[in-house]
């Protein structure tokens, strides 16, 4: 990484004799690809983690399915986009594209089928405002009275 | 540069494993059956991503084919389990065309 920056600075210094600052475009492109793929993968892992926290913490099956379906679809696509940037223009990149395409098709369909089956199977969603528990009961003060 | 991407992919795979372990909590503690099915489906999606990352880490691109297969099988398994719990049988088509075909055969 540091070598790359040094090489870029070196090429800029040596290229400036011809007038103006010239950069080696292949190094710049490699750095850009690396940074973009890292950003995509970081964002994707964040979304997958947020979806899992939603599945763990939300109070209802229908809200849980909303958290899992939406964030998983977005996070998976972002991670696969980052991996495609790392793999470059090759057969491996095409395979990643295939995985992304299938997941983009199947993940919302499976979510919809699950919600439909649960609703027709008799599971009703919780309606109304969410009432948080009283802070005194949480601390145990409510039991003393 | 190669080492940097490798370490980065390793850390991403590590976070994915933590996420999968958290998802196991919903699988164990899910109050209804559909919660467990949701956990299994989400776990399978995470396995697909983990396989893709792992193939990039160990630099063997063969495993991505397994990831494609796993993505398709995950969807089919979810739909099959849902259909089984709705209709209590797997050979019943969802749109009723099977019964219509049987009726047509009987008339002939």
JSON list of C-alpha atoms in Angstrom, two decimals:
[
{"chain": "A", "resi": 1, "resn": "UNK", "atom": "CA", "xyz": [0.00, 0.00, 0.00]},
{"chain": "A", "resi": 2, "resn": "UNK", "atom": "CA", "xyz": [2.71, 2.46, 1.03]},
{"chain": "A", "resi": 3, "resn": "UNK", "atom": "CA", "xyz": [4.82, 1.21, -1.86]},
{"chain": "A", "resi": 4, "resn": "UNK", "atom": "CA", "xyz": [1.99, 2.11, -4.21]},
{"chain": "A", "resi": 5, "resn": "UNK", "atom": "CA", "xyz": [1.77, 5.65, -2.88]},
{"chain": "A", "resi": 6, "resn": "UNK", "atom": "CA", "xyz": [5.54, 6.03, -3.13]},
{"chain": "A", "resi": 7, "resn": "UNK", "atom": "CA", "xyz": [5.47, 4.75, -6.70]},
{"chain": "A", "resi": 8, "resn": "UNK", "atom": "CA", "xyz": [2.68, 7.17, -7.58]},
{"chain": "A", "resi": 9, "resn": "UNK", "atom": "CA", "xyz": [4.60, 10.10, -6.07]},
{"chain": "A", "resi": 10, "resn": "UNK", "atom": "CA", "xyz": [7.78, 8.94, -7.81]},
{"chain": "A", "resi": 11, "resn": "UNK", "atom": "CA", "xyz": [6.09, 8.77, -11.19]},
{"chain": "A", "resi": 12, "resn": "UNK", "atom": "CA", "xyz": [4.58, 12.21, -10.59]},
{"chain": "A", "resi": 13, "resn": "UNK", "atom": "CA", "xyz": [7.99, 13.71, -9.79]},
{"chain": "A", "resi": 14, "resn": "UNK", "atom": "CA", "xyz": [9.79, 12.07, -12.68]},
{"chain": "A", "resi": 15, "resn": "UNK", "atom": "CA", "xyz": [7.00, 12.72, -15.11]},
{"chain": "A", "resi": 16, "resn": "UNK", "atom": "CA", "xyz": [6.92, 16.43, -14.34]},
{"chain": "A", "resi": 17, "resn": "UNK", "atom": "CA", "xyz": [10.08, 17.13, -16.32]},
{"chain": "A", "resi": 18, "resn": "UNK", "atom": "CA", "xyz": [8.05, 17.09, -19.49]},
{"chain": "A", "resi": 19, "resn": "UNK", "atom": "CA", "xyz": [5.91, 19.91, -18.16]},
{"chain": "A", "resi": 20, "resn": "UNK", "atom": "CA", "xyz": [2.90, 19.49, -15.88]},
{"chain": "A", "resi": 21, "resn": "UNK", "atom": "CA", "xyz": [2.26, 16.71, -13.37]},
{"chain": "A", "resi": 22, "resn": "UNK", "atom": "CA", "xyz": [1.72, 13.26, -14.87]},
{"chain": "A", "resi": 23, "resn": "UNK", "atom": "CA", "xyz": [0.47, 10.26, -12.89]},
{"chain": "A", "resi": 24, "resn": "UNK", "atom": "CA", "xyz": [0.79, 6.61, -13.77]},
{"chain": "A", "resi": 25, "resn": "UNK", "atom": "CA", "xyz": [-2.83, 5.77, -14.57]},
{"chain": "A", "resi": 26, "resn": "UNK", "atom": "CA", "xyz": [-2.58, 2.03, -13.80]},
{"chain": "A", "resi": 27, "resn": "UNK", "atom": "CA", "xyz": [-1.50, 2.72, -10.20]},
{"chain": "A", "resi": 28, "resn": "UNK", "atom": "CA", "xyz": [-4.25, 5.28, -9.75]},
{"chain": "A", "resi": 29, "resn": "UNK", "atom": "CA", "xyz": [-6.80, 2.82, -11.14]},
{"chain": "A", "resi": 30, "resn": "UNK", "atom": "CA", "xyz": [-5.57, 0.05, -8.81]},
{"chain": "A", "resi": 31, "resn": "UNK", "atom": "CA", "xyz": [-5.82, 2.33, -5.79]},
{"chain": "A", "resi": 32, "resn": "UNK", "atom": "CA", "xyz": [-9.31, 3.46, -6.85]},
{"chain": "A", "resi": 33, "resn": "UNK", "atom": "CA", "xyz": [-10.45, -0.14, -7.29]},
{"chain": "A", "resi": 34, "resn": "UNK", "atom": "CA", "xyz": [-9.07, -1.13, -3.90]},
{"chain": "A", "resi": 35, "resn": "UNK", "atom": "CA", "xyz": [-10.71, 1.77, -2.10]},
{"chain": "A", "resi": 36, "resn": "UNK", "atom": "CA", "xyz": [-14.07, 1.30, -3.83]},
{"chain": "A", "resi": 37, "resn": "UNK", "atom": "CA", "xyz": [-14.17, -2.45, -3.11]},
{"chain": "A", "resi": 38, "resn": "UNK", "atom": "CA", "xyz": [-13.26, -1.85, 0.54]},
{"chain": "A", "resi": 39, "resn": "UNK", "atom": "CA", "xyz": [-16.00, 0.77, 0.88]},
{"chain": "A", "resi": 40, "resn": "UNK", "atom": "CA", "xyz": [-18.60, -1.50, -0.73]},
{"chain": "A", "resi": 41, "resn": "UNK", "atom": "CA", "xyz": [-17.69, -4.51, 1.42]},
{"chain": "A", "resi": 42, "resn": "UNK", "atom": "CA", "xyz": [-17.65, -2.45, 4.62]},
{"chain": "A", "resi": 43, "resn": "UNK", "atom": "CA", "xyz": [-21.09, -0.99, 3.86]},
{"chain": "A", "resi": 44, "resn": "UNK", "atom": "CA", "xyz": [-22.44, -4.42, 2.95]},
{"chain": "A", "resi": 45, "resn": "UNK", "atom": "CA", "xyz": [-21.20, -6.06, 6.15]},
{"chain": "A", "resi": 46, "resn": "UNK", "atom": "CA", "xyz": [-22.70, -3.16, 8.13]},
{"chain": "A", "resi": 47, "resn": "UNK", "atom": "CA", "xyz": [-26.10, -3.70, 6.49]},
{"chain": "A", "resi": 48, "resn": "UNK", "atom": "CA", "xyz": [-26.01, -7.46, 7.06]},
{"chain": "A", "resi": 49, "resn": "UNK", "atom": "CA", "xyz": [-25.12, -6.87, 10.72]},
{"chain": "A", "resi": 50, "resn": "UNK", "atom": "CA", "xyz": [-27.95, -4.32, 11.09]},
{"chain": "A", "resi": 51, "resn": "UNK", "atom": "CA", "xyz": [-30.41, -6.81, 9.57]},
{"chain": "A", "resi": 52, "resn": "UNK", "atom": "CA", "xyz": [-29.34, -9.50, 12.02]},
{"chain": "A", "resi": 53, "resn": "UNK", "atom": "CA", "xyz": [-29.75, -7.11, 14.96]},
{"chain": "A", "resi": 54, "resn": "UNK", "atom": "CA", "xyz": [-33.22, -6.28, 13.66]},
{"chain": "A", "resi": 55, "resn": "UNK", "atom": "CA", "xyz": [-34.14, -9.97, 13.46]},
{"chain": "A", "resi": 56, "resn": "UNK", "atom": "CA", "xyz": [-32.94, -10.45, 17.01]},
{"chain": "A", "resi": 57, "resn": "UNK", "atom": "CA", "xyz": [-34.50, -7.35, 18.59]},
{"chain": "A", "resi": 58, "resn": "UNK", "atom": "CA", "xyz": [-37.75, -6.45, 16.81]},
{"chain": "A", "resi": 59, "resn": "UNK", "atom": "CA", "xyz": [-40.96, -7.47, 18.62]},
{"chain": "A", "resi": 60, "resn": "UNK", "atom": "CA", "xyz": [-43.00, -9.07, 15.84]},
{"chain": "A", "resi": 61, "resn": "UNK", "atom": "CA", "xyz": [-42.53, -11.64, 13.07]},
{"chain": "A", "resi": 62, "resn": "UNK", "atom": "CA", "xyz": [-43.60, -9.22, 10.34]},
{"chain": "A", "resi": 63, "resn": "UNK", "atom": "CA", "xyz": [-41.22, -6.50, 11.50]},
{"chain": "A", "resi": 64, "resn": "UNK", "atom": "CA", "xyz": [-38.45, -9.10, 11.79]},
{"chain": "A", "resi": 65, "resn": "UNK", "atom": "CA", "xyz": [-39.06, -10.28, 8.23]},
{"chain": "A", "resi": 66, "resn": "UNK", "atom": "CA", "xyz": [-38.92, -6.67, 7.06]},
{"chain": "A", "resi": 67, "resn": "UNK", "atom": "CA", "xyz": [-35.53, -6.16, 8.71]},
{"chain": "A", "resi": 68, "resn": "UNK", "atom": "CA", "xyz": [-34.08, -9.42, 7.38]},
{"chain": "A", "resi": 69, "resn": "UNK", "atom": "CA", "xyz": [-35.42, -9.17, 3.83]},
{"chain": "A", "resi": 70, "resn": "UNK", "atom": "CA", "xyz": [-34.51, -5.57, 3.06]},
{"chain": "A", "resi": 71, "resn": "UNK", "atom": "CA", "xyz": [-31.10, -5.24, 4.68]},
{"chain": "A", "resi": 72, "resn": "UNK", "atom": "CA", "xyz": [-29.95, -8.69, 3.60]},
{"chain": "A", "resi": 73, "resn": "UNK", "atom": "CA", "xyz": [-30.75, -7.96, -0.03]},
{"chain": "A", "resi": 74, "resn": "UNK", "atom": "CA", "xyz": [-28.90, -4.63, -0.01]},
{"chain": "A", "resi": 75, "resn": "UNK", "atom": "CA", "xyz": [-25.92, -5.89, 2.02]},
{"chain": "A", "resi": 76, "resn": "UNK", "atom": "CA", "xyz": [-25.44, -8.99, -0.11]},
{"chain": "A", "resi": 77, "resn": "UNK", "atom": "CA", "xyz": [-25.51, -6.99, -3.34]},
{"chain": "A", "resi": 78, "resn": "UNK", "atom": "CA", "xyz": [-22.98, -4.49, -1.95]},
{"chain": "A", "resi": 79, "resn": "UNK", "atom": "CA", "xyz": [-20.56, -7.22, -0.78]},
{"chain": "A", "resi": 80, "resn": "UNK", "atom": "CA", "xyz": [-20.77, -8.98, -4.14]},
{"chain": "A", "resi": 81, "resn": "UNK", "atom": "CA", "xyz": [-20.18, -5.67, -5.96]},
{"chain": "A", "resi": 82, "resn": "UNK", "atom": "CA", "xyz": [-17.02, -5.15, -3.90]},
{"chain": "A", "resi": 83, "resn": "UNK", "atom": "CA", "xyz": [-15.83, -8.69, -4.65]},
{"chain": "A", "resi": 84, "resn": "UNK", "atom": "CA", "xyz": [-16.49, -8.12, -8.36]},
{"chain": "A", "resi": 85, "resn": "UNK", "atom": "CA", "xyz": [-14.31, -5.02, -8.20]},
{"chain": "A", "resi": 86, "resn": "UNK", "atom": "CA", "xyz": [-11.55, -7.07, -6.57]},
{"chain": "A", "resi": 87, "resn": "UNK", "atom": "CA", "xyz": [-11.79, -9.90, -9.10]},
{"chain": "A", "resi": 88, "resn": "UNK", "atom": "CA", "xyz": [-11.49, -7.61, -12.10]},
{"chain": "A", "resi": 89, "resn": "UNK", "atom": "CA", "xyz": [-12.77, -8.44, -15.57]},
{"chain": "A", "resi": 90, "resn": "UNK", "atom": "CA", "xyz": [-12.75, -12.25, -15.52]},
{"chain": "A", "resi": 91, "resn": "UNK", "atom": "CA", "xyz": [-14.87, -15.40, -15.33]},
{"chain": "A", "resi": 92, "resn": "UNK", "atom": "CA", "xyz": [-14.88, -15.17, -11.54]},
{"chain": "A", "resi": 93, "resn": "UNK", "atom": "CA", "xyz": [-16.49, -11.74, -11.78]},
{"chain": "A", "resi": 94, "resn": "UNK", "atom": "CA", "xyz": [-19.20, -13.20, -14.03]},
{"chain": "A", "resi": 95, "resn": "UNK", "atom": "CA", "xyz": [-19.89, -15.88, -11.43]},
{"chain": "A", "resi": 96, "resn": "UNK", "atom": "CA", "xyz": [-20.22, -13.22, -8.72]},
{"chain": "A", "resi": 97, "resn": "UNK", "atom": "CA", "xyz": [-22.64, -11.41, -11.02]},
{"chain": "A", "resi": 98, "resn": "UNK", "atom": "CA", "xyz": [-24.66, -14.64, -11.37]},
{"chain": "A", "resi": 99, "resn": "UNK", "atom": "CA", "xyz": [-24.80, -15.07, -7.58]},
{"chain": "A", "resi": 100, "resn": "UNK", "atom": "CA", "xyz": [-25.89, -11.44, -7.17]},
{"chain": "A", "resi": 101, "resn": "UNK", "atom": "CA", "xyz": [-28.58, -11.86, -9.85]},
{"chain": "A", "resi": 102, "resn": "UNK", "atom": "CA", "xyz": [-30.02, -15.03, -8.31]},
{"chain": "A", "resi": 103, "resn": "UNK", "atom": "CA", "xyz": [-30.02, -13.54, -4.82]},
{"chain": "A", "resi": 104, "resn": "UNK", "atom": "CA", "xyz": [-31.66, -10.35, -6.11]},
{"chain": "A", "resi": 105, "resn": "UNK", "atom": "CA", "xyz": [-34.41, -12.50, -7.64]},
{"chain": "A", "resi": 106, "resn": "UNK", "atom": "CA", "xyz": [-34.92, -15.06, -4.87]},
{"chain": "A", "resi": 107, "resn": "UNK", "atom": "CA", "xyz": [-34.47, -13.12, -1.63]},
{"chain": "A", "resi": 108, "resn": "UNK", "atom": "CA", "xyz": [-37.50, -10.78, -1.94]},
{"chain": "A", "resi": 109, "resn": "UNK", "atom": "CA", "xyz": [-39.57, -13.65, -3.34]},
{"chain": "A", "resi": 110, "resn": "UNK", "atom": "CA", "xyz": [-38.76, -15.89, -0.37]},
{"chain": "A", "resi": 111, "resn": "UNK", "atom": "CA", "xyz": [-39.52, -13.02, 2.02]},
{"chain": "A", "resi": 112, "resn": "UNK", "atom": "CA", "xyz": [-42.88, -12.38, 0.38]},
{"chain": "A", "resi": 113, "resn": "UNK", "atom": "CA", "xyz": [-43.74, -16.08, 0.40]},
{"chain": "A", "resi": 114, "resn": "UNK", "atom": "CA", "xyz": [-42.88, -16.32, 4.10]},
{"chain": "A", "resi": 115, "resn": "UNK", "atom": "CA", "xyz": [-44.99, -13.27, 4.98]},
{"chain": "A", "resi": 116, "resn": "UNK", "atom": "CA", "xyz": [-47.90, -14.60, 2.91]},
{"chain": "A", "resi": 117, "resn": "UNK", "atom": "CA", "xyz": [-47.72, -18.07, 4.45]},
{"chain": "A", "resi": 118, "resn": "UNK", "atom": "CA", "xyz": [-47.48, -16.67, 7.98]},
{"chain": "A", "resi": 119, "resn": "UNK", "atom": "CA", "xyz": [-50.46, -14.35, 7.45]},
{"chain": "A", "resi": 120, "resn": "UNK", "atom": "CA", "xyz": [-52.63, -17.13, 6.02]},
{"chain": "A", "resi": 121, "resn": "UNK", "atom": "CA", "xyz": [-51.38, -19.52, 8.66]},
{"chain": "A", "resi": 122, "resn": "UNK", "atom": "CA", "xyz": [-53.00, -17.44, 11.37]},
{"chain": "A", "resi": 123, "resn": "UNK", "atom": "CA", "xyz": [-50.12, -15.27, 12.59]},
{"chain": "A", "resi": 124, "resn": "UNK", "atom": "CA", "xyz": [-51.48, -11.75, 13.01]},
{"chain": "A", "resi": 125, "resn": "UNK", "atom": "CA", "xyz": [-49.21, -8.70, 13.14]},
{"chain": "A", "resi": 126, "resn": "UNK", "atom": "CA", "xyz": [-49.05, -6.59, 16.27]},
{"chain": "A", "resi": 127, "resn": "UNK", "atom": "CA", "xyz": [-50.85, -3.31, 15.69]},
{"chain": "A", "resi": 128, "resn": "UNK", "atom": "CA", "xyz": [-50.79, -0.01, 17.56]},
{"chain": "A", "resi": 129, "resn": "UNK", "atom": "CA", "xyz": [-48.04, 1.93, 19.29]},
{"chain": "A", "resi": 130, "resn": "UNK", "atom": "CA", "xyz": [-45.18, 0.15, 20.95]},
{"chain": "A", "resi": 131, "resn": "UNK", "atom": "CA", "xyz": [-45.43, 0.67, 24.73]},
{"chain": "A", "resi": 132, "resn": "UNK", "atom": "CA", "xyz": [-42.08, 0.63, 26.42]},
{"chain": "A", "resi": 133, "resn": "UNK", "atom": "CA", "xyz": [-42.00, -0.94, 29.90]},
{"chain": "A", "resi": 134, "resn": "UNK", "atom": "CA", "xyz": [-42.00, 1.37, 32.89]},
{"chain": "A", "resi": 135, "resn": "UNK", "atom": "CA", "xyz": [-38.52, 2.34, 34.00]},
{"chain": "A", "resi": 136, "resn": "UNK", "atom": "CA", "xyz": [-39.37, 1.80, 37.68]},
{"chain": "A", "resi": 137, "resn": "UNK", "atom": "CA", "xyz": [-40.51, -1.77, 37.03]},
{"chain": "A", "resi": 138, "resn": "UNK", "atom": "CA", "xyz": [-37.33, -2.37, 35.06]},
{"chain": "A", "resi": 139, "resn": "UNK", "atom": "CA", "xyz": [-35.21, -1.22, 38.01]},
{"chain": "A", "resi": 140, "resn": "UNK", "atom": "CA", "xyz": [-37.25, -3.26, 40.48]},
{"chain": "A", "resi": 141, "resn": "UNK", "atom": "CA", "xyz": [-38.63, -0.20, 42.34]},
{"chain": "A", "resi": 142, "resn": "UNK", "atom": "CA", "xyz": [-42.15, -1.10, 41.27]},
{"chain": "A", "resi": 143, "resn": "UNK", "atom": "CA", "xyz": [-42.14, -4.30, 43.29]},
{"chain": "A", "resi": 144, "resn": "UNK", "atom": "CA", "xyz": [-41.55, -2.50, 46.59]},
{"chain": "A", "resi": 145, "resn": "UNK", "atom": "CA", "xyz": [-44.93, -0.74, 46.50]},
{"chain": "B", "resi": 1, "resn": "UNK", "atom": "CA", "xyz": [-1.66, -4.68, -1.90]},
{"chain": "B", "resi": 2, "resn": "UNK", "atom": "CA", "xyz": [-2.56, -8.35, -2.26]},
{"chain": "B", "resi": 3, "resn": "UNK", "atom": "CA", "xyz": [-1.95, -8.85, 1.43]},
{"chain": "B", "resi": 4, "resn": "UNK", "atom": "CA", "xyz": [-4.12, -5.86, 2.30]},
{"chain": "B", "resi": 5, "resn": "UNK", "atom": "CA", "xyz": [-7.13, -7.14, 0.35]},
{"chain": "B", "resi": 6, "resn": "UNK", "atom": "CA", "xyz": [-6.59, -10.59, 1.86]},
{"chain": "B", "resi": 7, "resn": "UNK", "atom": "CA", "xyz": [-6.60, -9.28, 5.43]},
{"chain": "B", "resi": 8, "resn": "UNK", "atom": "CA", "xyz": [-9.59, -7.09, 4.64]},
{"chain": "B", "resi": 9, "resn": "UNK", "atom": "CA", "xyz": [-11.55, -10.04, 3.25]},
{"chain": "B", "resi": 10, "resn": "UNK", "atom": "CA", "xyz": [-10.55, -12.10, 6.29]},
{"chain": "B", "resi": 11, "resn": "UNK", "atom": "CA", "xyz": [-11.92, -9.48, 8.67]},
{"chain": "B", "resi": 12, "resn": "UNK", "atom": "CA", "xyz": [-15.14, -9.20, 6.65]},
{"chain": "B", "resi": 13, "resn": "UNK", "atom": "CA", "xyz": [-15.54, -13.00, 6.81]},
{"chain": "B", "resi": 14, "resn": "UNK", "atom": "CA", "xyz": [-14.93, -12.86, 10.56]},
{"chain": "B", "resi": 15, "resn": "UNK", "atom": "CA", "xyz": [-17.70, -10.29, 11.02]},
{"chain": "B", "resi": 16, "resn": "UNK", "atom": "CA", "xyz": [-19.98, -12.45, 8.87]},
{"chain": "B", "resi": 17, "resn": "UNK", "atom": "CA", "xyz": [-19.32, -15.43, 11.17]},
{"chain": "B", "resi": 18, "resn": "UNK", "atom": "CA", "xyz": [-20.27, -13.27, 14.19]},
{"chain": "B", "resi": 19, "resn": "UNK", "atom": "CA", "xyz": [-23.46, -12.27, 12.36]},
{"chain": "B", "resi": 20, "resn": "UNK", "atom": "CA", "xyz": [-24.27, -15.90, 11.62]},
{"chain": "B", "resi": 21, "resn": "UNK", "atom": "CA", "xyz": [-23.83, -16.80, 15.29]},
{"chain": "B", "resi": 22, "resn": "UNK", "atom": "CA", "xyz": [-26.22, -13.99, 16.27]},
{"chain": "B", "resi": 23, "resn": "UNK", "atom": "CA", "xyz": [-28.72, -15.34, 13.74]},
{"chain": "B", "resi": 24, "resn": "UNK", "atom": "CA", "xyz": [-28.53, -18.75, 15.46]},
{"chain": "B", "resi": 25, "resn": "UNK", "atom": "CA", "xyz": [-30.00, -17.06, 18.53]},
{"chain": "B", "resi": 26, "resn": "UNK", "atom": "CA", "xyz": [-33.21, -16.30, 16.63]},
{"chain": "B", "resi": 27, "resn": "UNK", "atom": "CA", "xyz": [-33.18, -19.85, 15.26]},
{"chain": "B", "resi": 28, "resn": "UNK", "atom": "CA", "xyz": [-33.11, -21.30, 18.78]},
{"chain": "B", "resi": 29, "resn": "UNK", "atom": "CA", "xyz": [-35.39, -18.79, 20.53]},
{"chain": "B", "resi": 30, "resn": "UNK", "atom": "CA", "xyz": [-37.91, -18.13, 17.77]},
{"chain": "B", "resi": 31, "resn": "UNK", "atom": "CA", "xyz": [-41.40, -18.29, 19.24]},
{"chain": "B", "resi": 32, "resn": "UNK", "atom": "CA", "xyz": [-43.14, -19.35, 16.04]},
{"chain": "B", "resi": 33, "resn": "UNK", "atom": "CA", "xyz": [-42.16, -21.72, 13.26]},
{"chain": "B", "resi": 34, "resn": "UNK", "atom": "CA", "xyz": [-41.94, -18.90, 10.71]},
{"chain": "B", "resi": 35, "resn": "UNK", "atom": "CA", "xyz": [-39.30, -17.14, 12.81]},
{"chain": "B", "resi": 36, "resn": "UNK", "atom": "CA", "xyz": [-37.13, -20.24, 12.61]},
{"chain": "B", "resi": 37, "resn": "UNK", "atom": "CA", "xyz": [-37.67, -20.48, 8.87]},
{"chain": "B", "resi": 38, "resn": "UNK", "atom": "CA", "xyz": [-36.70, -16.81, 8.50]},
{"chain": "B", "resi": 39, "resn": "UNK", "atom": "CA", "xyz": [-33.54, -17.47, 10.50]},
{"chain": "B", "resi": 40, "resn": "UNK", "atom": "CA", "xyz": [-32.65, -20.47, 8.33]},
{"chain": "B", "resi": 41, "resn": "UNK", "atom": "CA", "xyz": [-33.21, -18.49, 5.12]},
{"chain": "B", "resi": 42, "resn": "UNK", "atom": "CA", "xyz": [-31.11, -15.57, 6.31]},
{"chain": "B", "resi": 43, "resn": "UNK", "atom": "CA", "xyz": [-28.40, -17.95, 7.54]},
{"chain": "B", "resi": 44, "resn": "UNK", "atom": "CA", "xyz": [-28.25, -19.53, 4.07]},
{"chain": "B", "resi": 45, "resn": "UNK", "atom": "CA", "xyz": [-27.85, -16.14, 2.42]},
{"chain": "B", "resi": 46, "resn": "UNK", "atom": "CA", "xyz": [-24.97, -15.36, 4.77]},
{"chain": "B", "resi": 47, "resn": "UNK", "atom": "CA", "xyz": [-23.39, -18.73, 3.96]},
{"chain": "B", "resi": 48, "resn": "UNK", "atom": "CA", "xyz": [-23.46, -17.83, 0.24]},
{"chain": "B", "resi": 49, "resn": "UNK", "atom": "CA", "xyz": [-21.66, -14.54, 0.94]},
{"chain": "B", "resi": 50, "resn": "UNK", "atom": "CA", "xyz": [-19.18, -16.27, 3.23]},
{"chain": "B", "resi": 51, "resn": "UNK", "atom": "CA", "xyz": [-18.39, -18.82, 0.49]},
{"chain": "B", "resi": 52, "resn": "UNK", "atom": "CA", "xyz": [-17.72, -16.02, -2.03]},
{"chain": "B", "resi": 53, "resn": "UNK", "atom": "CA", "xyz": [-15.44, -14.20, 0.43]},
{"chain": "B", "resi": 54, "resn": "UNK", "atom": "CA", "xyz": [-13.65, -17.44, 1.35]},
{"chain": "B", "resi": 55, "resn": "UNK", "atom": "CA", "xyz": [-12.96, -18.25, -2.30]},
{"chain": "B", "resi": 56, "resn": "UNK", "atom": "CA", "xyz": [-11.37, -14.82, -2.69]},
{"chain": "B", "resi": 57, "resn": "UNK", "atom": "CA", "xyz": [-9.29, -15.38, 0.47]},
{"chain": "B", "resi": 58, "resn": "UNK", "atom": "CA", "xyz": [-7.85, -18.77, -0.45]},
{"chain": "B", "resi": 59, "resn": "UNK", "atom": "CA", "xyz": [-7.61, -17.72, -4.12]},
{"chain": "B", "resi": 60, "resn": "UNK", "atom": "CA", "xyz": [-9.43, -20.72, -5.56]},
{"chain": "B", "resi": 61, "resn": "UNK", "atom": "CA", "xyz": [-12.35, -19.59, -7.73]},
{"chain": "B", "resi": 62, "resn": "UNK", "atom": "CA", "xyz": [-13.98, -23.05, -7.91]},
{"chain": "B", "resi": 63, "resn": "UNK", "atom": "CA", "xyz": [-16.07, -22.54, -4.79]},
{"chain": "B", "resi": 64, "resn": "UNK", "atom": "CA", "xyz": [-18.19, -19.79, -6.30]},
{"chain": "B", "resi": 65, "resn": "UNK", "atom": "CA", "xyz": [-20.05, -22.49, -8.26]},
{"chain": "B", "resi": 66, "resn": "UNK", "atom": "CA", "xyz": [-21.03, -24.02, -4.92]},
{"chain": "B", "resi": 67, "resn": "UNK", "atom": "CA", "xyz": [-22.21, -20.57, -3.83]},
{"chain": "B", "resi": 68, "resn": "UNK", "atom": "CA", "xyz": [-24.47, -20.31, -6.91]},
{"chain": "B", "resi": 69, "resn": "UNK", "atom": "CA", "xyz": [-25.89, -23.78, -6.16]},
{"chain": "B", "resi": 70, "resn": "UNK", "atom": "CA", "xyz": [-26.41, -22.88, -2.51]},
{"chain": "B", "resi": 71, "resn": "UNK", "atom": "CA", "xyz": [-28.28, -19.70, -3.40]},
{"chain": "B", "resi": 72, "resn": "UNK", "atom": "CA", "xyz": [-30.72, -21.62, -5.62]},
{"chain": "B", "resi": 73, "resn": "UNK", "atom": "CA", "xyz": [-31.13, -24.54, -3.20]},
{"chain": "B", "resi": 74, "resn": "UNK", "atom": "CA", "xyz": [-31.79, -22.13, -0.32]},
{"chain": "B", "resi": 75, "resn": "UNK", "atom": "CA", "xyz": [-34.71, -20.55, -2.17]},
{"chain": "B", "resi": 76, "resn": "UNK", "atom": "CA", "xyz": [-36.17, -23.90, -3.22]},
{"chain": "B", "resi": 77, "resn": "UNK", "atom": "CA", "xyz": [-35.87, -25.29, 0.32]},
{"chain": "B", "resi": 78, "resn": "UNK", "atom": "CA", "xyz": [-37.63, -22.26, 1.82]},
{"chain": "B", "resi": 79, "resn": "UNK", "atom": "CA", "xyz": [-40.51, -22.50, -0.65]},
{"chain": "B", "resi": 80, "resn": "UNK", "atom": "CA", "xyz": [-40.78, -26.28, -0.15]},
{"chain": "B", "resi": 81, "resn": "UNK", "atom": "CA", "xyz": [-40.93, -26.03, 3.65]},
{"chain": "B", "resi": 82, "resn": "UNK", "atom": "CA", "xyz": [-43.50, -23.22, 3.45]},
{"chain": "B", "resi": 83, "resn": "UNK", "atom": "CA", "xyz": [-45.64, -25.26, 1.07]},
{"chain": "B", "resi": 84, "resn": "UNK", "atom": "CA", "xyz": [-45.40, -28.30, 3.30]},
{"chain": "B", "resi": 85, "resn": "UNK", "atom": "CA", "xyz": [-46.53, -26.38, 6.36]},
{"chain": "B", "resi": 86, "resn": "UNK", "atom": "CA", "xyz": [-49.40, -24.78, 4.46]},
{"chain": "B", "resi": 87, "resn": "UNK", "atom": "CA", "xyz": [-50.81, -27.84, 2.68]},
{"chain": "B", "resi": 88, "resn": "UNK", "atom": "CA", "xyz": [-49.24, -30.73, 4.66]},
{"chain": "B", "resi": 89, "resn": "UNK", "atom": "CA", "xyz": [-48.12, -32.38, 1.41]},
{"chain": "B", "resi": 90, "resn": "UNK", "atom": "CA", "xyz": [-45.53, -31.68, -1.27]},
{"chain": "B", "resi": 91, "resn": "UNK", "atom": "CA", "xyz": [-47.11, -33.20, -4.40]},
{"chain": "B", "resi": 92, "resn": "UNK", "atom": "CA", "xyz": [-50.00, -30.71, -4.49]},
{"chain": "B", "resi": 93, "resn": "UNK", "atom": "CA", "xyz": [-49.47, -27.93, -7.03]},
{"chain": "B", "resi": 94, "resn": "UNK", "atom": "CA", "xyz": [-50.17, -24.44, -5.78]},
{"chain": "B", "resi": 95, "resn": "UNK", "atom": "CA", "xyz": [-52.36, -23.20, -8.64]},
{"chain": "B", "resi": 96, "resn": "UNK", "atom": "CA", "xyz": [-54.71, -26.18, -8.86]},
{"chain": "B", "resi": 97, "resn": "UNK", "atom": "CA", "xyz": [-53.68, -27.17, -12.39]},
{"chain": "B", "resi": 98, "resn": "UNK", "atom": "CA", "xyz": [-52.98, -30.71, -11.17]},
{"chain": "B", "resi": 99, "resn": "UNK", "atom": "CA", "xyz": [-56.60, -31.23, -10.16]},
{"chain": "B", "resi": 100, "resn": "UNK", "atom": "CA", "xyz": [-57.83, -29.77, -13.46]},
{"chain": "B", "resi": 101, "resn": "UNK", "atom": "CA", "xyz": [-55.58, -32.14, -15.40]},
{"chain": "B", "resi": 102, "resn": "UNK", "atom": "CA", "xyz": [-56.94, -35.07, -13.40]},
{"chain": "B", "resi": 103, "resn": "UNK", "atom": "CA", "xyz": [-60.50, -33.97, -14.17]},
{"chain": "B", "resi": 104, "resn": "UNK", "atom": "CA", "xyz": [-59.70, -33.75, -17.87]},
{"chain": "B", "resi": 105, "resn": "UNK", "atom": "CA", "xyz": [-58.22, -37.24, -17.80]},
{"chain": "B", "resi": 106, "resn": "UNK", "atom": "CA", "xyz": [-61.31, -38.58, -16.05]},
{"chain": "B", "resi": 107, "resn": "UNK", "atom": "CA", "xyz": [-63.57, -37.04, -18.65]},
{"chain": "B", "resi": 108, "resn": "UNK", "atom": "CA", "xyz": [-61.58, -38.59, -21.43]}
]
